XYZ file of C-alpha atoms in Angstrom:
685
model
C 99.787 101.508 135.048
C 100.849 102.783 131.498
C 102.956 99.503 131.256
C 100.509 97.554 132.457
C 97.835 98.350 129.694
C 99.991 98.562 126.656
C 101.696 95.465 127.499
C 98.112 93.821 127.707
C 97.240 95.468 124.174
C 100.134 93.834 122.653
C 99.392 90.469 124.414
C 95.832 90.282 123.261
C 97.560 90.646 119.732
C 100.199 87.971 119.817
C 98.681 86.050 122.924
C 98.838 82.986 120.879
C 102.758 83.187 119.823
C 105.073 81.438 121.800
C 107.261 83.181 124.086
C 110.634 82.157 122.567
C 109.751 83.192 119.520
C 108.905 87.027 120.954
C 112.264 86.779 123.260
C 114.216 86.051 119.972
C 112.463 88.333 117.534
C 113.746 92.228 117.917
C 112.354 95.051 116.034
C 115.294 96.759 113.653
C 115.931 100.465 114.626
C 114.453 102.927 112.023
C 116.715 106.223 111.501
C 115.096 109.331 110.177
C 116.003 112.740 109.276
C 112.812 114.504 110.200
C 114.248 117.044 112.537
C 117.322 117.690 110.186
C 119.254 115.213 112.532
C 120.227 111.498 112.162
C 117.665 110.141 115.106
C 116.105 107.183 115.692
C 112.381 107.538 114.884
C 111.384 106.783 118.598
C 113.411 109.704 119.847
C 111.701 112.525 117.711
C 108.996 114.310 119.581
C 106.693 114.432 116.438
C 104.071 112.310 115.195
C 105.734 110.990 111.893
C 105.887 107.864 109.791
C 108.662 106.216 107.924
C 108.768 103.721 104.888
C 111.984 102.499 103.823
C 112.936 102.209 100.289
C 113.208 98.371 100.133
C 109.579 98.251 101.747
C 108.057 100.239 98.813
C 110.216 97.894 96.652
C 109.205 95.208 97.980
C 105.101 96.296 98.465
C 104.887 97.968 95.128
C 104.870 101.479 96.112
C 105.378 103.524 93.053
C 103.984 106.618 93.730
C 102.784 108.831 97.011
C 98.935 107.786 96.084
C 100.000 103.827 97.272
C 101.135 105.482 100.530
C 98.099 105.548 102.817
C 97.748 102.005 102.918
C 100.932 101.901 105.055
C 100.816 105.768 106.509
C 98.015 106.625 109.102
C 96.187 110.089 108.102
C 97.600 110.113 104.919
C 95.539 110.301 101.619
C 95.988 111.717 98.192
C 93.052 112.692 95.722
C 93.222 112.685 92.320
C 90.648 113.728 90.243
C 90.369 114.473 86.543
C 91.508 118.614 86.850
C 93.716 118.801 90.348
C 95.505 116.577 92.848
C 95.563 117.143 96.568
C 97.288 115.382 99.494
C 95.628 115.654 103.052
C 96.710 114.546 106.503
C 94.495 114.735 109.468
C 91.935 115.711 106.796
C 93.449 118.982 105.816
C 94.841 119.789 102.695
C 94.442 122.046 99.250
C 91.220 122.235 97.093
C 91.104 121.869 93.659
C 92.972 125.290 92.115
C 96.060 125.712 90.157
C 96.503 129.186 92.173
C 97.107 126.778 95.216
C 100.547 125.597 96.510
C 99.631 122.080 98.855
C 98.932 122.172 102.509
C 101.089 119.220 102.827
C 104.954 120.248 101.719
C 106.666 118.069 99.424
C 110.269 117.964 99.903
C 112.821 115.840 97.855
C 116.138 115.667 99.280
C 115.577 119.233 100.888
C 114.206 120.587 98.046
C 110.195 121.999 98.407
C 107.968 120.367 95.664
C 104.938 122.534 96.447
C 102.749 121.953 93.204
C 99.818 119.657 93.201
C 100.827 118.017 89.782
C 104.587 117.284 90.988
C 102.730 114.661 93.634
C 101.821 112.156 90.733
C 105.168 111.681 89.540
C 106.450 108.158 90.225
C 109.152 107.417 93.010
C 112.497 106.181 91.935
C 115.315 104.360 93.865
C 114.615 105.837 97.320
C 116.103 105.467 100.439
C 112.840 106.216 102.732
C 109.640 108.688 102.752
C 108.833 110.285 106.073
C 105.546 111.489 106.914
C 105.301 114.530 109.432
C 101.812 114.980 110.370
C 100.454 118.696 111.973
C 101.855 122.025 110.920
C 105.772 121.735 109.755
C 106.845 125.527 109.510
C 109.821 125.880 111.351
C 112.170 123.083 109.622
C 109.961 122.919 106.690
C 109.313 126.238 106.265
C 107.435 126.564 102.792
C 103.680 126.198 103.726
C 103.772 123.126 105.109
C 100.735 123.826 107.241
C 98.822 120.363 107.182
C 102.055 117.827 107.526
C 104.971 117.764 105.621
C 106.470 114.351 103.038
C 110.179 114.412 102.903
C 111.493 112.110 100.350
C 115.132 110.895 100.457
C 117.097 109.602 97.140
C 119.360 106.823 97.608
C 123.131 108.787 97.093
C 126.248 107.105 96.031
C 127.885 104.854 98.659
C 131.284 103.157 98.897
C 130.797 100.021 97.171
C 129.722 98.524 94.160
C 126.123 97.751 93.809
C 123.240 97.063 91.259
C 120.004 95.710 90.585
C 117.707 94.788 87.649
C 114.072 94.026 88.334
C 111.720 93.312 86.179
C 107.774 92.757 86.670
C 105.020 91.571 84.381
C 101.614 91.654 85.687
C 99.264 90.088 83.114
C 95.973 91.434 84.442
C 95.821 95.043 84.003
C 99.103 94.488 81.489
C 101.953 96.021 83.656
C 105.409 95.880 82.544
C 108.029 97.412 84.662
C 112.020 97.789 84.224
C 114.027 98.939 87.190
C 118.018 99.438 86.636
C 120.112 101.041 89.322
C 123.907 100.909 89.584
C 126.272 102.816 91.833
C 129.983 102.241 92.408
C 133.146 104.556 93.219
C 135.091 106.007 90.276
C 137.865 107.022 92.534
C 138.886 107.059 96.383
C 136.706 110.750 96.470
C 134.381 110.105 93.870
C 131.282 107.852 93.582
C 128.339 107.873 91.074
C 124.865 106.339 90.656
C 122.341 105.550 87.890
C 118.573 104.841 88.184
C 116.223 104.719 86.025
C 112.771 102.912 85.777
C 110.330 102.354 82.945
C 106.704 101.387 83.349
C 103.779 101.034 81.417
C 100.433 100.148 82.101
C 97.262 99.657 80.336
C 94.804 100.445 83.429
C 92.302 98.804 85.328
C 89.045 100.130 84.734
C 87.649 99.667 81.146
C 86.445 102.794 78.907
C 82.889 101.528 77.389
C 82.863 104.265 74.554
C 86.484 104.143 73.376
C 86.936 100.424 74.161
C 90.299 100.371 75.931
C 91.673 100.004 79.371
C 92.361 102.891 81.525
C 94.138 104.909 82.923
C 97.028 103.332 80.961
C 100.279 104.717 82.129
C 103.575 105.564 80.124
C 106.751 106.577 82.456
C 110.146 107.006 81.897
C 112.498 108.357 84.926
C 116.175 108.662 84.659
C 118.430 109.790 87.495
C 122.270 110.214 87.800
C 123.903 111.232 91.057
C 127.339 112.032 92.032
C 129.286 112.120 95.130
C 132.650 113.979 96.295
C 134.571 113.789 99.117
C 136.343 116.745 98.130
C 138.091 116.640 101.779
C 137.479 114.802 105.160
C 135.670 117.653 106.345
C 133.531 118.348 102.973
C 131.455 116.273 100.685
C 129.611 117.365 97.716
C 125.990 115.612 96.302
C 125.109 117.002 92.644
C 122.093 115.110 91.015
C 119.950 115.520 87.663
C 116.980 113.948 87.191
C 114.444 113.927 84.337
C 111.372 111.976 84.085
C 107.847 111.670 81.983
C 104.994 110.190 83.218
C 101.839 110.377 80.563
C 98.657 109.012 81.306
C 95.551 108.165 78.862
C 92.090 108.391 80.551
C 91.237 108.586 83.707
C 90.142 106.080 87.022
C 86.611 108.522 86.684
C 83.207 106.959 86.676
C 79.582 108.053 87.498
C 77.713 106.184 90.276
C 74.700 108.692 90.861
C 72.773 110.002 88.131
C 70.036 112.208 89.028
C 66.542 112.795 87.202
C 65.717 116.041 85.786
C 63.577 118.064 86.787
C 63.946 120.428 84.081
C 60.544 122.152 82.505
C 61.635 121.304 79.026
C 59.082 118.690 78.088
C 61.942 116.147 76.367
C 63.788 116.487 79.983
C 61.565 116.288 82.673
C 61.883 112.765 84.221
C 64.560 111.568 82.412
C 68.366 111.209 84.110
C 71.242 113.162 82.085
C 72.303 110.021 80.972
C 68.748 109.241 79.479
C 69.077 112.744 77.605
C 72.293 111.925 75.870
C 71.593 108.599 74.918
C 68.484 109.886 73.036
C 66.964 112.955 72.831
C 65.079 113.198 69.347
C 62.609 116.355 69.148
C 61.564 117.411 65.518
C 60.673 120.699 64.750
C 57.111 121.397 64.249
C 55.836 118.415 66.223
C 53.648 120.322 68.392
C 55.140 119.404 71.531
C 55.907 122.411 72.822
C 54.228 124.335 74.673
C 50.938 126.219 72.992
C 51.806 122.988 70.296
C 54.405 125.858 68.578
C 56.964 123.990 66.086
C 60.365 124.396 67.831
C 63.791 123.897 67.250
C 65.057 120.176 66.246
C 66.704 118.061 68.916
C 68.227 115.097 67.737
C 71.013 113.622 70.481
C 72.340 110.475 69.921
C 75.229 109.820 72.010
C 77.252 106.569 72.252
C 74.885 104.151 74.755
C 77.839 103.916 77.095
C 76.555 107.085 78.948
C 73.849 104.742 80.391
C 76.364 103.153 83.133
C 75.633 104.913 85.957
C 77.279 102.164 88.588
C 80.449 101.788 90.425
C 81.921 98.918 88.571
C 85.022 100.026 87.011
C 83.860 100.501 84.143
C 83.414 104.597 82.780
C 82.258 106.519 79.681
C 84.373 109.038 78.000
C 85.524 110.225 74.815
C 89.070 110.493 75.708
C 91.559 112.020 78.657
C 95.158 112.543 78.374
C 98.075 113.865 80.638
C 101.560 114.297 79.471
C 104.184 115.644 81.792
C 107.776 116.297 81.575
C 110.121 117.033 84.537
C 113.624 118.156 85.530
C 115.464 118.503 88.831
C 118.686 119.525 89.541
C 120.188 119.349 92.869
C 123.554 120.373 94.452
C 124.452 120.260 98.280
C 127.334 120.678 100.223
C 127.920 119.338 103.540
C 130.767 120.868 106.143
C 131.918 119.646 109.366
C 133.602 122.516 111.113
C 134.515 123.269 114.586
C 131.396 125.228 114.976
C 128.918 122.795 114.203
C 127.531 121.106 110.757
C 126.689 123.122 107.629
C 124.514 122.059 104.760
C 123.821 124.470 101.280
C 121.321 123.259 98.902
C 120.796 124.535 95.882
C 118.295 123.254 93.952
C 116.690 123.735 90.366
C 112.965 122.296 89.316
C 110.590 122.888 86.203
C 107.822 120.720 84.808
C 105.279 120.927 81.799
C 102.279 119.326 81.241
C 99.505 119.601 78.523
C 96.039 117.679 79.579
C 92.910 116.998 78.119
C 90.012 116.649 80.445
C 86.794 115.061 79.136
C 85.049 117.261 81.798
C 81.819 116.269 81.810
C 83.076 113.007 82.357
C 80.600 110.916 79.914
C 81.012 109.284 76.204
C 78.836 112.308 75.536
C 80.283 114.749 73.058
C 79.304 117.896 75.310
C 82.446 119.694 76.167
C 86.055 119.279 77.232
C 88.482 121.057 78.795
C 92.310 121.768 77.566
C 94.678 122.287 80.600
C 98.468 123.347 80.077
C 101.169 124.527 82.773
C 104.686 125.726 82.932
C 106.346 126.002 86.150
C 109.762 127.076 87.229
C 111.459 127.257 90.614
C 114.995 128.250 91.860
C 115.452 127.596 95.847
C 118.859 128.472 98.150
C 119.006 127.146 101.288
C 121.778 127.280 104.600
C 121.320 124.957 107.210
C 123.540 125.039 110.286
C 123.749 122.565 113.213
C 125.287 122.372 116.228
C 127.342 120.055 117.818
C 125.072 117.599 120.104
C 125.465 116.646 123.752
C 125.903 120.375 125.035
C 123.351 122.323 127.063
C 121.883 123.876 123.872
C 121.676 121.954 120.762
C 120.856 124.590 117.474
C 119.557 124.705 113.816
C 119.686 127.644 112.302
C 119.565 128.918 108.915
C 118.193 130.789 105.642
C 115.601 130.208 102.748
C 115.675 132.021 99.411
C 113.157 130.535 96.545
C 111.915 132.154 93.422
C 109.024 130.721 91.299
C 107.395 131.522 87.939
C 103.844 130.092 86.677
C 102.295 130.054 83.665
C 98.548 128.357 83.782
C 96.271 127.631 81.057
C 92.976 126.360 80.293
C 90.472 126.686 77.951
C 86.490 125.051 77.786
C 86.115 123.552 74.116
C 82.403 123.066 72.827
C 83.425 121.721 69.145
C 80.016 119.626 69.019
C 76.337 120.509 68.528
C 75.043 118.980 71.568
C 75.477 121.791 73.594
C 73.912 124.392 71.034
C 71.068 122.167 70.296
C 70.238 121.884 74.519
C 70.759 126.081 75.057
C 68.601 126.325 71.542
C 65.683 124.328 72.950
C 65.792 125.949 76.208
C 66.121 129.338 74.732
C 62.916 128.326 72.741
C 60.982 127.307 75.432
C 62.029 130.109 78.284
C 60.300 132.825 75.276
C 63.527 133.957 74.453
C 64.201 134.829 78.283
C 68.135 133.835 77.425
C 68.711 137.196 76.015
C 68.092 136.398 72.200
C 65.355 138.633 70.759
C 65.486 136.770 67.398
C 66.950 140.487 66.164
C 70.439 139.207 65.598
C 72.295 138.216 62.399
C 72.253 134.669 63.551
C 68.377 134.419 62.646
C 67.984 132.036 59.779
C 64.611 130.158 59.150
C 66.275 127.851 56.822
C 68.408 126.762 59.914
C 67.177 123.334 60.974
C 67.985 124.592 64.617
C 65.714 127.957 63.779
C 62.783 126.610 62.563
C 59.998 128.779 63.497
C 62.378 131.839 63.706
C 63.014 131.466 67.805
C 65.458 129.561 69.876
C 68.946 130.226 68.156
C 71.040 131.006 71.642
C 72.868 127.677 71.223
C 74.358 128.899 68.222
C 76.166 131.896 69.604
C 78.274 129.149 71.348
C 79.044 126.756 68.551
C 82.464 125.732 68.239
C 83.409 127.920 71.119
C 86.713 128.084 73.287
C 87.148 130.121 76.644
C 91.102 130.958 76.520
C 92.032 131.675 80.177
C 95.930 132.820 80.954
C 96.850 132.765 84.626
C 100.087 133.490 85.531
C 101.882 133.674 89.218
C 105.480 134.686 90.260
C 106.450 134.475 93.844
C 109.558 135.410 95.878
C 110.103 134.580 99.421
C 112.770 135.049 101.714
C 113.002 133.210 105.338
C 115.542 133.016 108.403
C 114.572 130.091 111.014
C 116.313 128.857 114.333
C 115.206 126.170 116.514
C 117.088 125.079 119.855
C 116.843 122.236 122.092
C 117.955 123.176 125.901
C 118.808 119.855 127.573
C 117.836 120.919 131.058
C 118.311 117.219 132.569
C 118.979 114.206 131.176
C 115.237 113.194 131.223
C 114.095 116.642 130.133
C 114.248 119.047 127.249
C 112.777 122.305 126.174
C 112.876 123.232 122.331
C 112.055 126.781 120.940
C 111.718 127.589 117.628
C 110.550 129.853 115.015
C 110.968 131.050 111.287
C 110.346 134.711 109.861
C 109.404 134.454 106.244
C 108.790 137.285 104.016
C 106.785 136.799 100.843
C 105.773 138.597 97.566
C 103.570 137.870 94.684
C 102.250 139.189 91.333
C 99.698 137.267 89.534
C 97.113 137.659 86.381
C 94.205 136.200 85.045
C 92.093 136.983 81.863
C 89.747 135.103 79.900
C 88.234 135.790 76.626
C 85.810 133.923 73.832
C 87.328 132.683 70.973
C 86.810 130.261 67.869
C 88.258 127.111 67.468
C 91.223 128.299 66.383
C 91.859 130.808 68.816
C 90.695 133.904 67.136
C 89.017 136.007 69.587
C 84.875 136.803 69.195
C 83.399 140.175 69.684
C 81.241 141.211 72.161
C 77.960 140.200 72.053
C 75.540 137.427 72.105
C 78.204 134.720 72.875
C 79.026 136.721 76.269
C 75.037 136.695 76.892
C 74.805 132.759 76.417
C 78.430 132.113 78.218
C 77.421 134.184 81.372
C 73.955 132.602 81.667
C 74.407 129.074 80.919
C 77.954 128.567 81.827
C 78.607 131.600 84.420
C 81.674 132.873 82.764
C 82.491 136.471 81.326
C 85.383 138.218 79.803
C 87.704 139.991 82.855
C 91.560 140.755 82.504
C 92.963 141.285 86.503
C 96.211 141.861 88.340
C 97.174 141.653 91.546
C 100.361 142.233 93.678
C 100.547 141.494 97.768
C 103.436 140.460 100.094
C 103.549 139.072 103.645
C 105.417 138.855 106.804
C 104.840 135.703 108.817
C 106.302 134.844 112.124
C 105.947 130.579 113.087
C 106.595 129.815 116.482
C 107.355 126.370 118.289
C 107.337 125.221 121.478
C 108.050 121.657 122.538
C 108.534 119.566 125.763
C 109.901 116.279 125.830
C 110.763 113.722 128.805
C 111.831 110.505 129.096
C 109.698 109.147 131.805
C 111.739 105.590 131.490
C 114.284 103.820 129.320
C 111.360 102.802 127.275
C 109.071 105.549 127.279
C 109.249 109.165 125.587
C 106.624 111.322 126.115
C 105.991 114.925 124.163
C 103.549 118.116 123.783
C 103.806 120.626 121.249
C 102.411 123.815 120.783
C 102.930 125.542 117.504
C 101.318 128.060 115.104
C 101.729 128.079 111.136
C 101.091 129.703 107.850
C 100.029 129.244 104.400
C 100.891 132.174 102.143
C 97.752 133.933 100.463
C 97.840 134.186 96.689
C 95.509 134.616 93.422
C 92.686 132.288 92.403
C 93.607 130.508 89.201
C 90.588 128.952 88.366
C 87.214 131.509 88.855
C 85.273 132.288 85.619
C 84.219 136.096 86.725
C 85.342 139.388 87.948
C 85.027 139.626 91.252
C 83.034 142.978 91.016
C 78.971 142.837 90.379
C 79.940 144.307 86.880
C 77.115 143.330 84.225
C 78.093 141.250 81.108
C 78.521 143.403 77.722
C 75.345 144.312 76.507
C 74.154 142.144 73.336
C 73.489 143.980 70.507
C 71.732 140.951 68.280
C 68.899 142.151 70.844
C 65.768 144.371 69.003
C 65.706 148.003 70.855
C 68.433 147.332 73.219
C 70.292 149.955 74.778
C 72.205 151.097 77.698
C 68.803 152.538 79.119
C 67.007 149.725 78.999
C 66.271 147.044 81.591
C 68.963 144.963 81.913
C 67.222 141.782 82.167
C 65.690 142.320 78.928
C 69.175 142.885 77.211
C 70.091 139.823 78.458
C 72.778 141.246 80.744
C 73.667 139.380 84.069
C 75.679 140.019 86.815
C 78.245 137.476 87.896
C 80.657 137.648 91.134
C 83.821 135.845 90.727
C 86.713 135.555 92.926
C 90.782 136.610 92.652
C 92.781 137.270 95.422
C 92.447 135.158 98.747
C 94.071 136.058 102.489
C 97.250 133.726 104.265
C 95.972 130.712 106.613
C 96.648 130.174 109.953
C 96.897 127.203 112.254
C 97.467 126.702 115.833
C 98.091 123.242 116.935
C 98.710 121.533 119.909
C 99.999 117.904 120.131
C 100.762 115.339 123.121
C 102.177 111.900 122.548
C 104.409 109.152 123.611
C 106.708 106.723 122.012
C 107.576 103.397 123.228
C 109.454 100.053 123.563
C 107.997 97.236 124.591
C 108.599 93.297 125.148
C 112.604 93.835 125.340
C 112.790 95.531 122.161
C 110.290 93.217 120.066
C 107.719 95.809 120.069
C 106.793 99.365 120.005
C 103.564 101.202 120.540
C 103.399 105.112 119.819
C 100.481 107.558 120.040
C 99.530 111.322 119.366
C 96.791 113.400 120.340
C 96.168 116.289 118.382
C 93.756 119.534 118.300
C 94.362 122.052 115.322
C 92.478 125.193 114.807
C 92.400 126.479 110.972
C 91.466 130.355 110.478
C 90.555 131.862 107.014
C 90.806 128.382 106.075
C 91.552 128.564 102.213
C 88.661 126.267 100.226
C 88.112 126.091 96.631
C 84.166 125.707 96.122
C 82.795 124.390 92.729
C 80.564 127.158 91.428
C 78.005 124.833 90.281
C 78.678 125.089 86.524
C 82.005 125.091 85.018
C 84.438 127.101 87.568
C 85.629 127.177 90.924
C 85.963 130.297 93.506
C 88.829 130.492 96.027
C 88.096 132.289 99.346
C 88.853 131.763 103.057
C 86.513 129.809 105.143
C 85.767 131.362 108.677
C 87.507 128.085 110.556
C 87.942 124.546 110.795
C 89.211 122.337 113.501
C 90.736 118.651 113.248
C 90.850 116.463 116.523
C 91.737 112.736 116.888
C 94.231 110.537 117.809
C 96.834 108.182 116.168
C 98.045 105.132 117.277
C 101.186 102.795 115.306
C 103.014 99.886 116.424
C 105.004 96.991 115.259
C 105.757 93.925 116.556
C 108.554 91.154 115.527
C 106.670 87.978 115.395
C 110.169 86.197 114.565
C 113.638 86.992 113.552
C 112.164 86.964 109.835
């Protein structure tokens, strides 16, 4: 029954092809190391896709974002302030405190930070995408899946590649250089580099340039030393920079304002920025009272609010530098194969995000991140063919993170808008016009009221987040060859992790000088949802991730499997929340007349904000059943996987509606579905 249905499906696809063509064609076997052993893709009891380095070079796959066209259920989202990878609809939200739910591993080294997923590809052997929780063999937070990226290593023969590409439509220029050769009988070397520049495919109407413009430079040197017949050492050093000017972000929906302010009501945000002029004393305020002068006349590009690959922005950039050192030893002994992998990873990036995403000079956000990671893994693989086959080992990791960001208000747009709002609301924003900012000669304050916006003129909000993590884990996975056709695999990983985190937020001028508590706190709390705070925390976790898998070779051409596993993603600390978790009142505004500690908080302009800081671990329980088959005498393959995964205490990052993100644990989420993938050799070519 099974053979009949699958054969009919394939014949439906290729029914017009001559039988002689299919008879001659044979699929090339895909070899992967998804289970840490060299295996055929069709023998691996996991939903996995593999793309070879040659295919990526041929298809112009330059980074992870390009893979989604070739790998089912893989997506990548790159926004103005963050990056996330999703498998089967699950990934990490936008928060620099997160590690990715889809773990990325390069030559066995864990790349858990979101920014690293933006790095370009260089001289790869293959990329393997494993779907579903992978917490045994890929042990660090890979609760949604894992990407295993394998670079090319020095070979036994001399080989080289020079590739030059030019694409005039977007001004793309690429130069690839690869050369590998043996130096002695025991020592081989390989050098690879990529230099790429591109103008971009979106037009920035404000700045009259194409975006996102890319300037990428990556260099890698690899060595292979055959110290003895049974011992091989591999060393790799890689340095890269990928700088981006602009974003691929455009506004495609602009809501009509329902504001009570007479010059905002019924107008779109873009229309307000394009032209809003309201001179003082015009009598159009409630009661015909004179008010502060409003004169906003931003670039007309703000009016473009349709999807047409044209955007409005004052300029964004992202400057990224990475360094990676990897050393591994492979030892063949009488008791099995041993692998020692030592890794050092660091990166640094500096960004400016025009985060109102328009050509209006409203505000921008500066971001800076610096990260260092050390890791050591020991892995033992038993010999194959016995009643039991084992994989076991241990893993150590230390990482140190510094993240800084700041909102920057360096134009008069926000102060003018807040002054107008403060005037119409009768001072309800906490400014009772008794403070030092009052100045009747100031055009913002004609009439002596409506000066709340002045408190945040030339304002920055420097925030510092630090995170230190220490991790130790041991794992074992054994396969019992019950019969020639039936195999049972049991596995578990035990992980201990300790984390320290801290976050602080302050208010400062454009030079970084801290501002005294007062009206700036009141206006910022009400308008932006931010408050000064300083937080620290320390947490420890002990996790046990089990797995059970049953594999059955139903026929020579059909393998079926079922897997039940439970995975974890460790908790941590929120880097992007703008407030303290406690419902404390913002500092008193001393500029409010008659305001004392005993007065009503609303009259003093105080508000209570509740943010987030610590979040708990996430748990995934997953069941998957599938089959892998070879059809038409090796000319075709058809694979399928049915999956159901329950995520408990899902870590989510929620936009607070103003300028921040709050992290918490949702109750649960379920992802379920079926995946089909296949290959068909139409001819020998």
